[in-house]
Amino acid sequence: MEKTDAVTALAALAQDNRLDVFRLLVQAGPEGMTAGAIAEALDLAPNTLTFHFDRLRMAGLVTVRREGRSMIYAARFETMNALVGFLTENCCGGVSCTPASSSKSARKRNKVLA
């Protein structure tokens, strides 16, 4: 992934509703979800979603297909994985590492060490 593509993807995800939409689509898997189901699940107005879908599509993070009268949106896992790979490319100076699974567990470890 090129730096400009990473910046575009991160900018698209840097908004509460779009991040929620993308995470919901990741949970839905490759089959995706209808726009109506997404609007209902996230309690968002359908006309607002159109703008967010466009930003996510332009960033290459989601795809859309028509099935009958429904628009089905799905996460583009290859783009998501490329972004994660780009962000972690030089993790720990090339040495294999395992980041803390959650900030809560990291705080717990730090308390024990203190």
Short mmCIF file of C-alpha atoms in Angstrom, two decimals:
data_model
loop_
_atom_site.label_atom_id
_atom_site.label_comp_id
_atom_site.label_asym_id
_atom_site.label_seq_id
_atom_site.Cartn_x
_atom_site.Cartn_y
_atom_site.Cartn_z
CA MET A 1 0.00 0.00 0.00
CA GLU A 2 1.24 3.46 -0.89
CA LYS A 3 1.36 6.18 1.75
CA THR A 4 -1.25 8.27 -0.11
CA ASP A 5 -3.66 5.30 -0.12
CA ALA A 6 -3.10 4.79 3.62
CA VAL A 7 -3.80 8.46 4.31
CA THR A 8 -7.00 8.30 2.24
CA ALA A 9 -8.20 5.18 4.07
CA LEU A 10 -7.36 6.59 7.49
CA ALA A 11 -9.09 9.88 6.64
CA ALA A 12 -12.22 7.95 5.62
CA LEU A 13 -12.20 6.05 8.92
CA ALA A 14 -11.53 9.18 10.99
CA GLN A 15 -15.21 9.88 11.56
CA ASP A 16 -17.44 8.18 14.14
CA ASN A 17 -20.24 7.01 11.85
CA ARG A 18 -17.94 5.80 9.07
CA LEU A 19 -15.81 3.89 11.54
CA ASP A 20 -18.96 2.28 12.97
CA VAL A 21 -20.18 1.38 9.46
CA PHE A 22 -16.83 -0.15 8.51
CA ARG A 23 -16.56 -2.17 11.72
CA LEU A 24 -20.12 -3.45 11.24
CA LEU A 25 -19.29 -4.50 7.68
CA VAL A 26 -16.16 -6.29 8.87
CA GLN A 27 -18.33 -8.22 11.34
CA ALA A 28 -20.83 -9.04 8.57
CA GLY A 29 -18.12 -10.72 6.52
CA PRO A 30 -17.78 -10.97 2.74
CA GLU A 31 -21.54 -11.26 2.14
CA GLY A 32 -22.01 -7.72 3.45
CA MET A 33 -25.23 -6.01 4.51
CA THR A 34 -27.99 -4.00 2.93
CA ALA A 35 -27.93 -0.26 3.38
CA GLY A 36 -31.22 -0.49 5.28
CA ALA A 37 -29.87 -3.07 7.71
CA ILE A 38 -26.82 -0.90 8.36
CA ALA A 39 -28.98 2.18 8.92
CA GLU A 40 -31.17 0.24 11.35
CA ALA A 41 -28.28 -1.39 13.22
CA LEU A 42 -26.50 1.93 13.74
CA ASP A 43 -29.63 4.10 14.08
CA LEU A 44 -28.54 6.36 11.22
CA ALA A 45 -30.67 8.11 8.61
CA PRO A 46 -30.35 6.43 5.19
CA ASN A 47 -29.63 9.74 3.42
CA THR A 48 -26.72 10.36 5.82
CA LEU A 49 -25.34 6.91 5.08
CA THR A 50 -25.06 7.61 1.36
CA PHE A 51 -22.40 10.25 2.02
CA HIS A 52 -20.48 7.93 4.36
CA PHE A 53 -20.67 4.99 1.94
CA ASP A 54 -19.26 7.20 -0.83
CA ARG A 55 -16.28 8.22 1.31
CA LEU A 56 -15.58 4.60 2.26
CA ARG A 57 -15.92 3.45 -1.36
CA MET A 58 -13.60 6.20 -2.65
CA ALA A 59 -11.02 5.08 -0.08
CA GLY A 60 -11.30 1.50 -1.36
CA LEU A 61 -12.58 0.21 1.98
CA VAL A 62 -16.02 -1.01 0.86
CA THR A 63 -17.70 -2.36 -2.25
CA VAL A 64 -21.33 -2.10 -3.27
CA ARG A 65 -23.46 -4.38 -5.42
CA ARG A 66 -27.10 -4.36 -6.36
CA GLU A 67 -29.33 -7.33 -5.55
CA GLY A 68 -32.81 -6.62 -6.83
CA ARG A 69 -33.79 -3.31 -5.28
CA SER A 70 -31.22 -3.52 -2.47
CA MET A 71 -27.72 -2.13 -2.34
CA ILE A 72 -25.38 -4.52 -0.53
CA TYR A 73 -22.25 -3.06 1.01
CA ALA A 74 -19.26 -5.17 2.04
CA ALA A 75 -15.85 -4.47 3.54
CA ARG A 76 -12.86 -4.87 1.22
CA PHE A 77 -10.72 -7.10 3.39
CA GLU A 78 -7.74 -6.90 1.06
CA THR A 79 -7.62 -3.11 1.53
CA MET A 80 -8.10 -3.43 5.28
CA ASN A 81 -5.29 -5.99 5.51
CA ALA A 82 -3.02 -3.85 3.32
CA LEU A 83 -3.65 -0.89 5.62
CA VAL A 84 -2.88 -2.91 8.74
CA GLY A 85 0.23 -4.26 7.02
CA PHE A 86 1.33 -0.75 6.07
CA LEU A 87 0.83 0.48 9.64
CA THR A 88 2.73 -2.43 11.19
CA GLU A 89 5.38 -2.89 8.50
CA ASN A 90 8.23 -1.80 10.74
CA CYS A 91 6.70 -2.89 14.03
CA CYS A 92 9.26 -3.43 16.78
CA GLY A 93 12.16 -2.78 14.42
CA GLY A 94 11.46 -5.95 12.43
CA VAL A 95 11.60 -8.19 15.50
CA SER A 96 8.54 -10.37 16.01
CA CYS A 97 6.37 -8.81 18.68
CA THR A 98 2.92 -9.18 20.13
CA PRO A 99 1.23 -5.93 21.11
CA ALA A 100 -0.97 -5.95 24.21
CA SER A 101 -4.35 -7.46 23.40
CA SER A 102 -6.13 -4.59 25.12
CA SER A 103 -5.28 -1.43 26.96
CA LYS A 104 -7.14 -2.81 29.98
CA SER A 105 -4.82 -5.82 30.22
CA ALA A 106 -1.79 -3.57 29.66
CA ARG A 107 -2.87 -1.34 32.56
CA LYS A 108 -3.38 -4.45 34.72
CA ARG A 109 0.17 -5.65 33.92
CA ASN A 110 1.59 -2.23 34.68
CA LYS A 111 -0.17 -2.18 38.07
CA VAL A 112 1.30 -5.57 38.96
CA LEU A 113 4.79 -4.42 37.94
CA ALA A 114 4.55 -1.20 39.96
#
